[in-house]
Amino acid sequence: MPTLLHRFLLELGFALLEYQGGGSFVLLTEPPGWFKELWGAPESTEAKIHLAGKSPFLENFLQDAESSWKSPQPAEVQSDMWIEKSLAGREVPLQATALHLDGKRILALRSPDKHYREHSQLLQTARNSALVHEELLREIQKKEILLHCIVHDLSQPLSAMRAAFECLSAESVNEKVKGFADLGKLASEQQESMIVGILQAFSADLHTSLEGARDANVSPDLLACATAAMTTLSPAFEVKRVRLSFVPNLDGQADWHVAGEETRLRRVFMNLLENALRYTPAGAAVKVGLEQGGGICTAYVDDQGPGLPEDMRPAEIFALLSKGKEGGGKAGLGLYFCRITIERWGGSIGCASLLETGSRFWFHLPKAALAADSVPSPERALSPQPGRKTAAAQRLAMKILFADDQEDIRTLTTHQLERSGHKVLTVTNGKEALKAAQGEMFDVLLLDEEMPAMTGVQVAHAIREKEAASGGHAFLVAVTGNNTVQDRDRLLAAGFDAVVGKPFRMEALNNLFRGMETLRNSSAGAIEQDAPVDTDPILVLSQRVNGDKQLMKQMINTFLHDLPGRLASLRKAVQRKDAPELATQAHALKGTLSIFGAPQAHARAQELQDLGRSGDLRRAGQVHDLLKEEIANLEENLRGYAQQASGAPRSKGAKPQRPAGNRHKR
Amino acid sequence: MIQKKICMLGSFAVGKTSLVRLFVESIYSETYQTTVGVKVDKKAVALDNTEVTLVLWDLYGEDDFQKMRWSNLRGASGYLLVGDGTRSATLSKALDLEERVRKEVGALPFVFVINKCDLAQEWEIPASFEAETAARKWTVLNSSAKTGKNVEEAFLQLTRKMLG
């Protein structure tokens, strides 16, 4: 008569066996259906079953199991999943666990059918996405090659044009005509030079060359490149009557050597200056400035044009083939070239409207010596050496450990980090984070403040304590939904080097990485939180994931799937007047809401969290009701989008999406 | 009868399972179905009047989602290293895998198969890769699980190497 425990194991699909040696076992429980299907039912309960002979995989696993059983301190050993085929041809997924219980060598076999199917589905989706991503990258590369060919063809007539202008200026014509011919000749030479520059850049892109960025001895001088570009373009500025100059008080004696390559850096300045000239009216001025600090050099070009288009984000302005309708941008390549070039050298580029009039286009580049230091040899790349902190601080492609218990935040953040070229290991709680940090070297540890098992603060304490004994300094960044100055100070005091609000802007985080060394020494971490201007959750999400529709759909589905459970937990905490639980649940919900912007709902969740922390729950019910209303609006909007995205008709009452609007590209 | 264990190694979606399936069951499917876990198949072959049973361990492709367990290679007599000619990253991965096998398990006979030669017009094999495999003196075969080209040949060449 099977005991209740045996029946329980049978229900769960477990076969429990005791090892007899020589690859043979006796069953301790009645065999489940899959066992009989694969290997038949034993004749009696004492009958020995030679499993090793029935399954090559199990035969192999038994070697690991026996090692563990023989060990003075036997530990549980689990196998990979594997597939056995039944006589009927059915594939049965199996997993084995070897244990040592009451002096007996136990093997637990089970068929994790449901788990296997879910796992397969998840992997299938992930790998299909990876294949699509690879295909897209190949397509982009093909298009860039095509573009290269087109640009090449465009350059052909220029030689004839230049020769024609030369002939014209050699003729006996009056000074005015001669002036026009010279101008035409200069313009065709400039255009030819630009095309050559573009061809070189694309060629370099395709071969992913980093030459020039490695060697500090051949690194370009930022000031010299700016001067050369200004000299080349000065006739064009004169013709348009736009004044071109450096800002006053520029330090001409300082060392302006940066990462990069001279010809392309000059081209970057040329493009930025041409862009400024295009938008600056006659009689106004364009100024070029250079600054340095913290191992970074910054160059900027200020124009006195109309400023940036309001409906375009800076990232769009630097996109491939992005061009303005006003002011006559050309092929949309110039600023794109600037971005890919600067980013390739480990820098960043951006733009902003100036306060009164005009706009500033700027870029940062690492200083030459640091840049050379920041391109490690492959064998050094993942194992930072003592005394090499600067290299890690300047390197843009970081190896990052990211710990957060919320799946949606993990998905979004991993996407953001990987898009920025970082290598990311994610874990779901503090204990896993500590274990990972002790086993591997990371450039940065991004730790959620509130996690189960061990909080981010506890992990930071543990790491700092170990460092106090053994030396070293891991760069710890707290990721938190608690964004007050007091929170920041508290987290910095707890041992973090910096604090970021979640979800964060990648640009802010990358800037933080660049300033790592300064922060490490000054303990002056900054709170950087993405405060989306938009209130449309779909637009906010789209911006966060760079328009990746598949990921948007996934994140919305995750949110909608998890929402009932989150709301139920919150309601329970309110009903039971469980203040700590209310604070925890409100905090978790707040993190999720911030992915979609949702400022009203976010504020209510923050309010509930504050009430939970204070222990004063008198207004909790009221705030909870308001939060539910806000979430209902958000949910309706997201469901509308999800249905639209899947091709189903929008649900009644779903808010319409904001139209894309007319883009005024620069 | 002689029995030899062969492991299938390579990145995900290079066609390891398709090669085994075609070799063992003469079946090919266009649909990509990712492998989770380990599948073991057997196939008897005759080589120079010697009967050999090949025990084929179709291992999941390694990527960020599934990491390889070296214990699966225990007892292997050789392995088929598979890359996808249309995805150059899988070829670099193959170079890396071969080095890791040598380090973790020791030098084993292997044959490198560049799969999907039915899509040869989409292949992107860098000259540096060809130079690298030539320098390492690898046995390289271009195969297609879709057309069957060099599939049996790959397994037989490996068997010949294992019997040495």
Tab-separated table of C-alpha atoms in Angstrom, chain A residues 377 379-392 395 441 443:
chain	number	residue	atom	x	y	z
A	377	SER	CA	44.223	43.521	-25.067
A	379	GLU	CA	43.188	38.715	-22.506
A	380	ARG	CA	43.124	41.740	-20.239
A	381	ALA	CA	39.663	42.898	-21.149
A	382	LEU	CA	37.673	40.894	-18.639
A	383	SER	CA	40.161	40.751	-15.825
A	384	PRO	CA	40.916	44.213	-14.549
A	385	GLN	CA	44.331	44.457	-12.947
A	386	PRO	CA	45.123	46.296	-9.756
A	387	GLY	CA	45.977	49.870	-10.525
A	388	ARG	CA	44.144	49.815	-13.847
A	389	LYS	CA	41.021	51.605	-12.643
A	390	THR	CA	41.308	54.390	-15.172
A	391	ALA	CA	41.115	51.955	-18.037
A	392	ALA	CA	37.893	50.491	-16.728
A	395	ARG	CA	36.095	51.976	-21.453
A	441	MET	CA	35.193	40.553	-12.003
A	443	ASP	CA	33.442	46.788	-14.233
